[in-house]
C-alpha positions as a printed NumPy array, in Angstrom:
array([[  2.713, -56.375,  -0.671],
       [  3.571, -53.092,   1.764],
       [  0.619, -51.609,   3.717],
       [ -0.049, -47.766,   3.532],
       [  1.904, -46.276,   5.867],
       [ -1.247, -44.102,   7.034],
       [ -4.875, -44.447,   7.774],
       [ -7.597, -41.735,   6.938],
       [-10.359, -40.873,   9.97 ],
       [-12.667, -37.652,  10.635],
       [-12.603, -36.79 ,  13.977],
       [-14.699, -33.996,  15.763],
       [-13.42 , -30.571,  15.974],
       [-14.156, -30.984,  19.458],
       [-11.582, -33.822,  20.455],
       [ -9.084, -32.167,  18.659],
       [ -8.776, -29.306,  20.426],
       [ -9.094, -31.287,  23.751],
       [ -6.586, -32.732,  22.906],
       [ -5.047, -29.855,  22.386],
       [ -5.836, -28.521,  25.457],
       [ -4.776, -31.873,  27.693],
       [ -1.59 , -32.311,  25.623],
       [ -2.329, -34.697,  23.302],
       [ -2.158, -33.196,  20.764],
       [  1.008, -30.79 ,  20.252],
       [  3.356, -29.215,  17.263],
       [  6.537, -30.855,  16.337],
       [  8.756, -27.119,  17.458],
       [  9.807, -26.193,  13.613],
       [  6.348, -25.455,  13.049],
       [  6.216, -21.554,  12.55 ],
       [  4.732, -19.794,  15.663],
       [  0.756, -18.971,  15.134],
       [  0.793, -15.769,  13.018],
       [ -2.976, -15.53 ,  11.845],
       [ -5.464, -12.13 ,  11.263],
       [ -8.563, -11.572,  12.851],
       [-10.086, -11.578,   9.468],
       [ -8.861, -15.203,   8.423],
       [ -9.931, -16.112,  12.319],
       [-13.391, -14.351,  11.176],
       [-13.209, -16.96 ,   7.675],
       [-12.646, -20.158,   8.912],
       [-15.366, -19.54 ,  11.625],
       [-17.895, -18.753,   9.022],
       [-16.967, -22.07 ,   7.377],
       [-17.648, -24.104,  10.005],
       [-20.567, -22.86 ,  10.879],
       [-22.306, -24.345,   7.644],
       [-20.655, -26.827,   8.044],
       [-17.998, -26.005,   5.23 ],
       [-14.766, -28.465,   4.245],
       [-11.385, -26.174,   6.17 ],
       [ -9.373, -29.024,   4.545],
       [ -7.974, -32.13 ,   6.33 ],
       [ -5.038, -31.945,   8.687],
       [ -2.473, -34.221,   9.052],
       [ -0.602, -36.109,  12.164],
       [  2.479, -37.962,  13.218],
       [  2.119, -40.17 ,  16.364],
       [  4.907, -40.306,  18.024],
       [  7.144, -43.005,  19.433],
       [  8.655, -44.237,  15.735],
       [ 11.567, -43.219,  14.702],
       [ 11.252, -39.962,  13.497],
       [ 11.629, -38.27 ,  16.823],
       [ 10.71 , -34.36 ,  17.07 ],
       [ 11.257, -31.755,  19.917],
       [  6.844, -31.139,  20.426],
       [  5.831, -27.882,  21.398],
       [  1.994, -26.789,  22.995],
       [ -0.064, -25.462,  21.127],
       [ -0.129, -21.714,  21.702],
       [ -2.381, -20.837,  23.943],
       [ -2.997, -23.938,  25.707],
       [ -2.124, -24.122,  29.889],
       [  1.364, -24.488,  30.216],
       [  1.131, -27.601,  32.726],
       [  0.314, -29.494,  29.602],
       [  3.969, -29.404,  28.69 ],
       [  5.184, -31.934,  30.883],
       [  2.546, -34.447,  29.388],
       [  3.866, -36.747,  26.243],
       [  2.089, -36.298,  23.461],
       [  0.186, -39.266,  21.175],
       [  0.347, -37.236,  18.358],
       [  2.221, -34.159,  16.521],
       [ -0.055, -31.711,  14.288],
       [  2.187, -31.909,  10.836],
       [ -0.333, -29.733,   8.977],
       [ -3.094, -27.862,  10.223],
       [ -1.827, -25.668,  12.564],
       [ -3.131, -22.063,  12.136],
       [ -6.528, -23.557,  11.552],
       [ -6.781, -25.384,  14.86 ],
       [ -4.418, -22.517,  16.875],
       [ -7.136, -20.586,  15.992],
       [ -9.88 , -22.184,  16.504],
       [ -8.69 , -23.303,  20.299],
       [ -8.002, -19.566,  20.913],
       [-11.363, -18.311,  20.073],
       [-13.336, -21.179,  21.895],
       [-12.161, -23.718,  24.66 ],
       [ -9.615, -20.911,  25.59 ],
       [-12.542, -18.795,  26.826],
       [ -9.373, -15.82 ,  26.628],
       [ -9.359, -12.741,  25.225],
       [ -7.417, -13.577,  21.421],
       [ -3.898, -11.481,  20.644],
       [ -4.249, -11.291,  16.387],
       [ -3.11 ,  -8.873,  13.908],
       [ -5.73 ,  -6.914,  12.23 ],
       [ -4.967,  -5.472,   8.606],
       [ -3.572,  -2.509,   9.236],
       [ -0.439,  -4.84 ,  10.632],
       [ -1.611,  -4.069,  14.017],
       [ -1.147,  -6.425,  17.138],
       [ -4.26 ,  -6.399,  18.472],
       [ -6.392,  -8.101,  21.451],
       [ -9.847,  -9.422,  20.242],
       [-13.375, -11.671,  21.933],
       [-14.787, -13.01 ,  18.926],
       [-18.915, -13.371,  18.233],
       [-20.938, -15.185,  15.948],
       [-24.255, -11.722,  15.417],
       [-27.81 , -14.082,  15.871],
       [-29.68 , -12.485,  13.518],
       [-27.502, -11.891,  10.003],
       [-26.119, -15.55 ,  11.015],
       [-30.455, -16.751,   9.871],
       [-30.006, -13.901,   7.558],
       [-29.691, -16.235,   4.344],
       [-29.284, -12.537,   2.29 ],
       [-25.883, -12.326,   4.425],
       [-22.497, -13.593,   3.862],
       [-22.075, -15.466,   6.527],
       [-18.231, -13.878,   7.644],
       [-20.677, -10.473,   8.071],
       [-22.19 , -12.279,  10.688],
       [-18.577, -12.986,  12.337],
       [-17.491, -10.486,  14.411],
       [-14.387,  -9.695,  15.66 ],
       [-14.373,  -6.904,  19.35 ],
       [-12.063,  -4.997,  21.126],
       [-11.048,  -5.557,  24.873],
       [-13.422,  -3.996,  26.452],
       [-16.129,  -5.957,  24.021],
       [-17.393,  -2.453,  22.62 ],
       [-17.542,  -1.135,  18.739],
       [-17.025,   2.686,  18.408],
       [-16.585,   4.823,  15.793],
       [-15.322,   9.065,  15.324],
       [-12.413,   7.057,  17.458],
       [-14.752,   6.154,  20.281],
       [-16.594,   8.908,  20.3  ],
       [-19.816,   7.268,  19.449],
       [-20.31 ,   3.651,  20.668],
       [-21.588,   1.936,  18.026],
       [-22.424,  -1.54 ,  20.146],
       [-22.025,  -2.334,  23.393],
       [-21.774,  -6.575,  24.365],
       [-19.707,  -5.61 ,  27.454],
       [-22.023,  -7.942,  30.046],
       [-24.016, -11.393,  29.341],
       [-27.455,  -9.306,  29.425],
       [-25.891,  -6.629,  27.226],
       [-25.202,  -9.838,  24.857],
       [-28.799, -11.489,  25.361],
       [-30.236,  -7.924,  24.697],
       [-27.987,  -7.698,  21.08 ],
       [-27.71 , -11.343,  20.375],
       [-25.108, -11.354,  20.074],
       [-23.456, -15.231,  20.5  ],
       [-20.028, -15.588,  22.449],
       [-17.603, -17.592,  20.338],
       [-16.199, -18.748,  24.482],
       [-19.395, -20.666,  24.133],
       [-20.216, -22.313,  21.514],
       [-19.418, -25.691,  22.148],
       [-21.064, -25.442,  25.624],
       [-24.318, -23.243,  25.619],
       [-26.376, -24.496,  28.05 ],
       [-25.717, -20.793,  30.572],
       [-25.637, -18.875,  28.373],
       [-29.044, -20.538,  26.826],
       [-30.453, -20.552,  30.195],
       [-29.325, -16.136,  30.772],
       [-31.071, -15.32 ,  27.656],
       [-34.287, -17.32 ,  27.883],
       [-34.115, -15.845,  31.915],
       [-33.693, -12.361,  30.041],
       [-36.025, -12.59 ,  27.418],
       [-38.663, -14.663,  29.916],
       [-42.472, -14.309,  29.059],
       [-44.738, -15.123,  26.746],
       [-44.521, -12.019,  24.397],
       [-40.438, -12.518,  23.995],
       [-41.474, -16.789,  23.002],
       [-40.374, -15.07 ,  18.956],
       [-37.003, -14.515,  20.239],
       [-36.359, -17.379,  22.347],
       [-37.744, -19.157,  19.498],
       [-34.7  , -17.575,  17.123],
       [-32.559, -18.91 ,  19.413],
       [-33.209, -21.971,  19.392],
       [-33.196, -21.775,  15.78 ],
       [-30.474, -20.604,  15.915],
       [-28.913, -23.162,  17.787],
       [-30.313, -26.422,  15.521],
       [-29.053, -24.413,  11.43 ],
       [-25.379, -22.989,  13.33 ],
       [-24.611, -23.985,  16.529],
       [-24.891, -27.594,  16.248],
       [-22.328, -27.212,  12.957],
       [-19.735, -26.722,  15.06 ],
       [-20.308, -29.529,  17.987],
       [-20.964, -31.865,  14.919],
       [-17.783, -30.291,  12.99 ],
       [-15.805, -33.727,  11.517],
       [-11.547, -33.148,  10.671],
       [-10.383, -35.165,   7.891],
       [ -7.044, -36.038,   9.768],
       [ -4.795, -38.46 ,   7.904],
       [ -2.626, -39.939,  10.397],
       [  1.269, -40.933,   9.693],
       [  2.087, -44.011,  11.598],
       [  4.651, -44.164,  13.911],
       [  7.522, -46.321,  11.237],
       [  6.528, -43.26 ,   9.088],
       [ 10.154, -42.585,   8.165],
       [ 12.176, -38.604,   8.165],
       [ 12.46 , -38.908,   4.589],
       [  8.484, -39.946,   3.567],
       [  8.125, -36.748,   7.086],
       [  9.572, -34.308,   5.264],
       [  8.437, -34.829,   2.178],
       [  5.122, -35.208,   2.988],
       [  5.522, -31.808,   5.301],
       [  6.441, -30.26 ,   2.304],
       [  3.986, -30.985,  -0.203],
       [  1.256, -30.171,   2.529],
       [  2.123, -26.851,   2.73 ],
       [  2.162, -25.916,  -0.961],
       [ -0.526, -24.031,  -1.428],
       [ -2.928, -24.271,  -4.74 ],
       [ -5.5  , -22.477,  -6.385],
       [ -8.909, -22.165,  -4.9  ],
       [-11.455, -22.704,  -6.768],
       [-13.576, -19.622,  -6.803],
       [-16.845, -18.005,  -7.69 ],
       [-15.533, -17.015, -10.906],
       [-15.622, -20.357, -11.687],
       [-18.481, -21.368, -10.457],
       [-20.403, -19.169, -12.411],
       [-18.838, -20.286, -15.175],
       [-20.258, -23.53 , -15.048],
       [-23.837, -22.449, -13.937],
       [-23.602, -20.019, -17.489],
       [-22.402, -23.189, -18.887],
       [-25.938, -25.155, -18.643],
       [-27.741, -22.439, -20.549],
       [-25.025, -22.351, -23.822],
       [-22.421, -19.381, -22.574],
       [-18.774, -19.283, -22.347],
       [-18.158, -16.934, -19.67 ],
       [-14.156, -17.7  , -19.888],
       [-14.047, -17.014, -23.649],
       [-15.074, -13.259, -22.399],
       [-12.294, -12.929, -20.034],
       [ -9.767, -15.042, -21.657],
       [-10.508, -14.862, -25.585],
       [-10.39 , -17.517, -27.723],
       [ -7.073, -16.944, -29.31 ],
       [ -8.035, -14.875, -32.353],
       [-10.061, -12.098, -30.047],
       [ -8.902, -11.008, -26.949],
       [-10.825, -11.134, -24.389],
       [-11.684,  -8.758, -21.058],
       [ -8.355,  -9.553, -19.427],
       [ -6.497,  -8.205, -22.025],
       [ -8.269,  -5.36 , -22.915],
       [ -7.785,  -4.354, -19.13 ],
       [ -3.866,  -5.099, -19.932],
       [ -3.902,  -3.062, -22.307],
       [ -5.944,   0.087, -21.4  ],
       [ -4.644,   2.718, -20.739],
       [ -1.106,   1.017, -20.762],
       [  1.904,   3.352, -21.594],
       [  4.404,   3.365, -23.946],
       [  7.035,   0.895, -23.19 ],
       [  4.975,  -0.845, -20.484],
       [  4.123,  -4.335, -20.377],
       [  0.389,  -3.62 , -18.245],
       [ -1.895,  -0.986, -17.267],
       [ -3.054,   0.056, -13.419],
       [ -6.096,  -2.279, -13.749],
       [ -4.105,  -4.484, -15.199],
       [ -4.884,  -7.267, -11.956],
       [ -8.238,  -6.391, -12.282],
       [ -9.624,  -9.838, -11.544],
       [-12.587, -11.904, -13.043],
       [-14.358, -12.032, -10.097],
       [-13.677,  -8.403,  -9.261],
       [-15.48 ,  -7.882, -12.762],
       [-18.926, -10.032, -11.742],
       [-18.895,  -8.183,  -8.353],
       [-19.705,  -4.71 , -10.403],
       [-22.018,  -6.256, -12.354],
       [-23.561,  -7.719,  -9.35 ],
       [-23.942,  -4.307,  -7.472],
       [-25.775,  -3.032, -10.777],
       [-27.942,  -6.407, -10.798],
       [-28.442,  -6.214,  -7.07 ],
       [-29.863,  -2.766,  -6.872],
       [-31.566,  -2.403,  -9.24 ],
       [-33.727,  -5.714,  -7.126],
       [-33.646,  -3.224,  -3.994],
       [-35.187,  -0.865,  -5.906],
       [-37.791,  -2.868,  -7.897],
       [-38.838,  -4.181,  -3.973],
       [-38.834,  -0.232,  -3.116],
       [-41.383,   0.412,  -5.49 ],
       [-43.489,  -2.934,  -4.267],
       [-44.291,  -1.463,  -1.384],
       [-41.434,  -3.951,   0.765],
       [-39.273,  -1.424,   3.867],
       [-36.525,  -2.681,   6.535],
       [-35.536,  -6.222,   6.371],
       [-37.405,  -7.088,   3.171],
       [-35.643,  -5.579,   1.162],
       [-33.371,  -7.9  ,  -0.629],
       [-29.302,  -6.26 ,   0.362],
       [-27.144,  -4.262,  -2.611],
       [-24.306,  -6.987,  -2.543],
       [-21.002,  -8.191,  -4.127],
       [-20.288, -10.825,  -2.439],
       [-19.773, -14.567,  -2.824],
       [-23.241, -15.689,  -2.597],
       [-24.422, -12.634,  -4.504],
       [-22.028, -13.488,  -7.52 ],
       [-23.045, -17.266,  -7.08 ],
       [-26.828, -15.98 ,  -8.052],
       [-26.321, -13.161, -10.613],
       [-28.347, -14.69 , -13.287],
       [-26.828, -14.962, -16.514],
       [-29.072, -12.019, -17.407],
       [-27.774,  -9.531, -15.632],
       [-24.829, -10.83 , -16.834],
       [-25.629,  -9.578, -20.795],
       [-26.763,  -6.903, -19.184],
       [-24.565,  -5.426, -17.546],
       [-21.277,  -6.303, -18.978],
       [-20.261,  -3.442, -21.425],
       [-21.506,  -1.174, -18.702],
       [-19.024,  -2.799, -16.029],
       [-16.277,  -2.319, -18.841],
       [-16.346,   0.638, -19.265],
       [-16.273,   1.143, -15.44 ],
       [-12.739,  -0.052, -15.167],
       [-11.799,   1.459, -18.047],
       [-12.87 ,   4.434, -17.062],
       [-11.22 ,   4.225, -13.571],
       [ -7.8  ,   3.169, -15.085],
       [ -7.766,   7.587, -16.258],
       [ -9.116,   8.232, -13.391],
       [ -5.518,   6.58 , -11.496],
       [ -3.791,   7.945, -14.105],
       [ -5.21 ,  11.626, -13.46 ],
       [ -4.324,  10.89 ,  -9.549],
       [ -0.545,  10.246, -10.972],
       [ -0.664,   6.833, -10.317],
       [  0.702,   5.058, -12.699],
       [  1.362,   1.013, -11.986],
       [  0.095,  -1.131, -10.809],
       [  3.279,  -1.341,  -7.562],
       [  1.846,   2.046,  -6.606],
       [ -1.661,   1.517,  -6.664],
       [ -2.445,   1.508,  -2.931],
       [ -5.91 ,  -0.546,  -2.635],
       [ -6.422,  -3.472,  -5.124],
       [ -9.866,  -4.128,  -3.8  ],
       [-10.838,   0.056,  -4.096],
       [-10.937,  -0.098,  -7.862],
       [-14.252,  -1.714,  -7.336],
       [-16.079,   0.188,  -6.362],
       [-14.336,   3.178,  -8.231],
       [-15.197,   1.225, -11.063],
       [-18.714,   0.488, -10.328],
       [-19.174,   4.35 ,  -8.821],
       [-17.845,   5.565, -12.708],
       [-20.097,   3.111, -14.295],
       [-23.107,   4.426, -13.017],
       [-22.594,   8.292, -13.095],
       [-21.027,   8.045, -16.773],
       [-20.24 ,  11.459, -18.58 ],
       [-20.611,  12.96 , -14.854],
       [-17.569,  12.632, -14.149],
       [-15.645,  14.695, -16.259],
       [-17.417,  17.706, -14.872],
       [-14.522,  19.544, -12.254],
       [-17.186,  19.085,  -8.989],
       [-18.016,  15.761,  -9.44 ],
       [-14.393,  14.991, -10.045],
       [-13.063,  16.28 ,  -6.889],
       [-15.972,  15.027,  -4.971],
       [-14.825,  11.823,  -6.138],
       [-10.918,  12.6  ,  -5.184],
       [-11.543,  13.012,  -2.009],
       [-13.714,  10.034,  -1.638],
       [-11.096,   8.593,  -2.493],
       [ -8.245,   9.735,  -1.18 ],
       [-10.343,   9.297,   2.495],
       [-10.203,   4.823,   1.388],
       [ -6.712,   5.17 ,   1.435],
       [ -5.626,   7.5  ,   4.307],
       [ -8.264,   5.668,   6.544],
       [ -6.541,   2.667,   5.564],
       [-10.42 ,   0.943,   5.084],
       [ -9.947,  -1.438,   1.644],
       [ -7.322,  -3.711,   2.91 ],
       [ -9.538,  -6.66 ,   3.773],
       [-13.456,  -7.556,   4.339],
       [-14.623,  -4.963,   1.442],
       [-18.189,  -6.529,   0.601],
       [-20.117,  -4.264,   2.838],
       [-18.072,  -1.027,   2.232],
       [-17.932,  -1.6  ,  -1.511],
       [-22.251,  -1.925,  -1.442],
       [-22.269,   1.219,   0.357],
       [-19.866,   3.072,  -1.558],
       [-21.416,   2.278,  -4.67 ],
       [-25.12 ,   3.032,  -3.322],
       [-24.001,   6.605,  -1.02 ],
       [-21.266,   8.105,  -3.324],
       [-23.299,   9.071,  -6.496],
       [-26.197,  10.276,  -4.211],
       [-23.527,  12.502,  -2.681],
       [-22.93 ,  13.282,  -6.224],
       [-26.216,  14.96 ,  -7.291],
       [-26.337,  17.173,  -3.142],
       [-26.839,  14.108,  -1.221],
       [-25.173,  14.168,   2.436],
       [-21.236,  12.527,   2.168],
       [-20.991,   8.902,   1.938],
       [-19.541,   7.461,   5.149],
       [-16.405,   6.078,   3.436],
       [-15.686,  10.181,   3.99 ],
       [-17.838,  11.217,   7.243],
       [-16.249,   8.534,   9.495],
       [-13.368,   8.696,   8.137],
       [ -9.865,  10.474,  10.069],
       [ -6.215,  10.405,  10.354],
       [ -4.071,  10.501,  12.956],
       [ -0.644,  13.066,  12.41 ],
       [  1.272,  10.63 ,  13.813],
       [  0.674,   6.97 ,  11.271],
       [  3.054,   9.38 ,   8.838],
       [  5.891,   8.218,  11.119],
       [  4.814,   4.757,  11.009],
       [  4.244,   4.59 ,   7.292],
       [  7.434,   2.927,   6.195],
       [  7.282,   0.274,   2.81 ],
       [  4.176,   0.207,   0.145],
       [  2.745,  -2.821,   2.509],
       [  1.074,   0.426,   3.444],
       [ -1.809,   1.916,   1.23 ],
       [ -1.478,   5.473,   2.707],
       [  2.953,   5.308,   2.01 ],
       [  1.69 ,   4.878,  -1.214],
       [ -1.168,   7.753,  -1.158],
       [  1.857,  10.411,   0.553],
       [  3.951,   9.379,  -3.49 ],
       [  1.127,   9.801,  -5.861],
       [ -0.415,  13.57 ,  -3.882],
       [  3.267,  15.194,  -3.84 ],
       [  3.698,  13.766,  -7.554],
       [  0.14 ,  15.699,  -8.369],
       [  1.071,  18.606,  -6.305],
       [  4.059,  19.103,  -8.685],
       [  6.611,  17.595,  -6.948],
       [  9.956,  18.023,  -8.931],
       [ 13.184,  16.172,  -9.102],
       [ 15.9  ,  17.668,  -7.455],
       [ 18.564,  17.144, -10.554],
       [ 16.197,  17.946, -13.245],
       [ 13.949,  19.636, -12.129],
       [ 10.918,  17.985, -14.103],
       [  7.526,  17.691, -12.708],
       [  6.676,  13.831, -12.956],
       [  3.769,  13.029, -15.532],
       [  3.856,   9.343, -16.833],
       [  7.263,  10.265, -19.567],
       [  8.902,  11.663, -16.337],
       [  8.286,   8.861, -14.002],
       [  8.735,   5.887, -16.444],
       [ 11.941,   7.434, -18.091],
       [ 13.483,   8.298, -15.772],
       [ 12.691,   5.407, -13.594],
       [ 11.736,   7.204, -10.662],
       [ 10.079,   5.647,  -6.753],
       [ 10.239,   6.029,  -3.62 ],
       [ 14.075,   7.321,  -2.132],
       [ 15.265,   8.904,   1.141],
       [ 15.635,  12.057,   1.864],
       [ 18.226,  11.974,   4.893],
       [ 20.707,   8.562,   2.782],
       [ 20.078,   5.648,   5.016],
       [ 23.907,   5.469,   5.289],
       [ 24.375,   9.15 ,   6.874],
       [ 21.414,   7.898,   9.122],
       [ 23.162,   4.847,  10.761],
       [ 26.177,   6.44 ,  10.95 ],
       [ 24.42 ,   9.223,  13.663],
       [ 22.704,   6.894,  15.52 ],
       [ 19.038,   7.392,  14.638],
       [ 16.986,   3.957,  14.501],
       [ 16.001,   2.679,  10.815],
       [ 12.228,   3.029,  12.726],
       [ 12.355,   6.905,  12.334],
       [ 14.385,   6.937,   9.128],
       [ 12.632,   5.066,   7.183],
       [  9.064,   6.489,   7.764],
       [  7.613,   8.122,   4.965],
       [  8.599,  11.511,   5.86 ],
       [ 11.827,  10.961,   5.281],
       [ 10.795,   9.658,   1.487],
       [ 10.332,  11.219,  -1.152],
       [  9.889,  10.086,  -4.791],
       [ 13.207,  11.135,  -7.432],
       [ 14.735,   9.335, -10.009],
       [ 17.138,   6.65 , -10.371],
       [ 19.983,   9.208, -11.393],
       [ 19.402,  11.846,  -8.35 ],
       [ 19.409,   8.856,  -6.151],
       [ 22.515,   7.722,  -7.233],
       [ 23.994,  11.555,  -6.991],
       [ 22.454,  11.623,  -3.427],
       [ 24.387,   8.045,  -2.931],
       [ 25.065,   7.468,   1.384],
       [ 25.728,  11.853,   1.812],
       [ 24.542,  13.847,   4.126],
       [ 22.634,  16.56 ,   2.492],
       [ 24.122,  19.146,   2.577],
       [ 27.058,  17.725,   0.773],
       [ 24.812,  16.107,  -1.982],
       [ 23.024,  19.262,  -2.805],
       [ 26.423,  21.505,  -3.138],
       [ 26.331,  18.301,  -5.417],
       [ 24.125,  19.193,  -7.367],
       [ 24.746,  23.314,  -7.603],
       [ 28.71 ,  22.87 ,  -8.14 ],
       [ 27.459,  20.207, -11.484],
       [ 29.553,  18.935, -13.733],
       [ 30.423,  17.145, -17.137],
       [ 27.248,  15.199, -17.536],
       [ 25.026,  17.343, -14.778],
       [ 24.352,  21.635, -15.034],
       [ 25.234,  23.28 , -12.212],
       [ 21.772,  24.447, -10.748],
       [ 21.092,  27.766,  -9.127],
       [ 20.305,  27.867,  -5.051],
       [ 17.825,  29.36 ,  -5.301],
       [ 16.174,  26.88 ,  -8.306],
       [ 17.517,  23.64 ,  -6.014],
       [ 15.311,  25.249,  -3.328],
       [ 12.2  ,  25.441,  -5.505],
       [ 12.967,  21.936,  -6.339],
       [ 13.021,  20.855,  -2.756],
       [  9.813,  23.087,  -1.51 ],
       [  7.722,  21.323,  -4.181],
       [  8.594,  18.033,  -2.013],
       [  7.192,  19.719,   1.29 ],
       [ 11.1  ,  20.652,   2.175],
       [ 12.336,  22.657,   4.402],
       [ 15.839,  23.849,   2.226],
       [ 16.924,  25.692,   5.424],
       [ 16.622,  22.585,   7.786],
       [ 18.376,  20.557,   5.248],
       [ 20.91 ,  22.277,   3.837],
       [ 22.008,  22.107,   7.738],
       [ 21.886,  18.856,   8.095],
       [ 19.4  ,  19.127,  10.911],
       [ 17.46 ,  16.125,  10.742],
       [ 14.941,  16.538,  14.212],
       [ 13.758,  19.689,  11.858],
       [ 13.468,  18.101,   9.6  ],
       [ 11.188,  15.453,  10.614],
       [  9.273,  17.6  ,  12.108],
       [  8.678,  20.305,   9.984],
       [  7.695,  18.097,   6.885],
       [  5.626,  15.828,   8.873],
       [  3.642,  19.866,   9.543],
       [  3.206,  20.072,   5.709],
       [  2.58 ,  16.375,   4.657],
       [ -0.346,  16.502,   6.774],
       [ -1.742,  19.486,   5.305],
       [ -1.59 ,  17.886,   1.774],
       [ -3.038,  14.893,   3.317],
       [ -5.81 ,  16.571,   4.682],
       [ -6.124,  18.898,   1.585],
       [ -6.668,  15.367,  -0.298],
       [ -8.959,  14.329,   2.382],
       [-11.106,  17.918,   2.766],
       [-10.342,  17.282,   6.448],
       [ -8.408,  18.075,   9.654],
       [ -6.247,  15.552,  10.971],
       [ -7.481,  13.745,  13.666],
       [ -5.77 ,  16.226,  17.297],
       [ -7.544,  14.573,  20.004],
       [ -6.059,  12.327,  22.988],
       [ -7.641,   8.867,  22.15 ],
       [ -4.778,   6.623,  20.918],
       [ -5.669,   4.013,  18.139],
       [ -5.96 ,   0.891,  19.122],
       [ -2.974,  -1.625,  18.743],
       [  0.753,  -1.916,  18.379],
       [  2.513,  -1.506,  15.192],
       [  4.063,  -4.686,  14.577],
       [  7.35 ,  -3.829,  12.669],
       [  7.705,  -4.917,   8.567],
       [  9.818,  -8.011,   8.995],
       [ 10.207,  -7.814,   5.044],
       [ 12.821,  -4.98 ,   4.346],
       [ 12.126,  -1.831,   2.285],
       [ 14.783,  -3.408,  -0.432],
       [ 11.823,  -6.276,  -0.998],
       [  9.518,  -3.93 ,  -2.179],
       [ 11.549,  -2.357,  -5.044],
       [ 10.016,  -1.617,  -8.471],
       [ 10.295,  -4.966, -10.892]])
């Protein structure tokens, strides 16, 4: 009988990283480049810090019939290129490269932000947060800019400065570059906090070392090692299968199992029982417009729903603690994170489920009022959670115009501040606490007060990958933009009936013939909502040409008076004279200013006009706009 062609053994993480450093472990050259963003890196660090599994790796011993050209792990010293590897890493490149870059490499890490900007980051662990059982471990993992300072208000305020070892010690912030070899850092920490009075601080670090750092040193990764005799066919099949990801076990499934012990069928609440529709189906149908298969909140997940209930439950616990006289760190956090969901009692679920559902239904109505009609055009799915929680909390108060204006201002600050791209648990909790209080006369919530918009951001919004791009489209429709051909404003009837989408004003073909770069003409400044029929008339012609067609008309389309057409153009923040003159440069400059005014009005504040540049370099969208057209 043939034996197994692989071995399965756990290997110390530190050993694997050292093998990368020395070139013993390399990649097959067909592996794609390392591309992990900073939030996924932080999540990986958090998992290892708690000794949670991060999945198995798969390697192939070299020297057999399958010979791939090797390539060193990104960031490994160039001298290792001459080393013949003992093994090639078939699966696990992103995880291993991330940990190597963050730890053994001891240099700043190039990564990507949720705004799709290439940046340089140092990674740290907040010691006090890591030891706080009420804080989600990912919140304790920090990604810090190159100067090792966290700032707000576009650099005007320094929130955290760890630009020297002494400042790391003072702030209890531990560098990931020392996570395997911490003795020298600990010596400095102990010296900084010397003396009997500071013994509790030194003890705190020792607790951190036992409960967190030791987990890195002791961490073992399951490694499936394919024999060097493995055939090419087997390697291809294995590689194909390990790169097919399954559905992760989420908090909802775990809470379902917990509630089942008390006889409650949570899945039936969400999915229905075959006879009665569940909450998921009710959300699909909520404010669903005629002829559409799904409504604006159809993508609300079961975990999203539990998060809203958790916000209510944890806020009530905090209020009770306040009434009991507790203060500061004694107060439980308001949260909807994974830890909070797994500790959500069944009684709390039953207490708040109807209120939470009503909040999501109100959120659907609110989004329609902003002329956001379909999931495809929703700036942030994640922002629906705090929106629903706030609306569930304030009840009928949202029907008052003054409150709606504030809610709208909060919403657009979140969109144009691009605040809900990832890691939103903390912001959701702050919004839930701060926005209702603001409606009653308290100070502005941080989502409003701390957000600024840069005028040049308009030039880099090119696809629906940007929440702000979708936001501009909605603002134009909300302010009464009229279709160039029909003159109809884009209410929900026209929106769906006329197949409205975001189209170029100066057509792509015309721009390309003029030698204009797609990086310029593809920005939202040169786009606006138009019907399918209007876009067909525009084609690839110069604006002066297609405007003439609209004014002349034909057997199917009546002629439009120039003054009337000018009014349609103005409703899109377009200067008719510049468009008629085919003056692309002047048009772009003028429309940027007009769109900026529209955004400033929505956010309730002026755009940032300072000299400080936003950190990072914009990445070119590899995915073309055409791939993001309406499904």
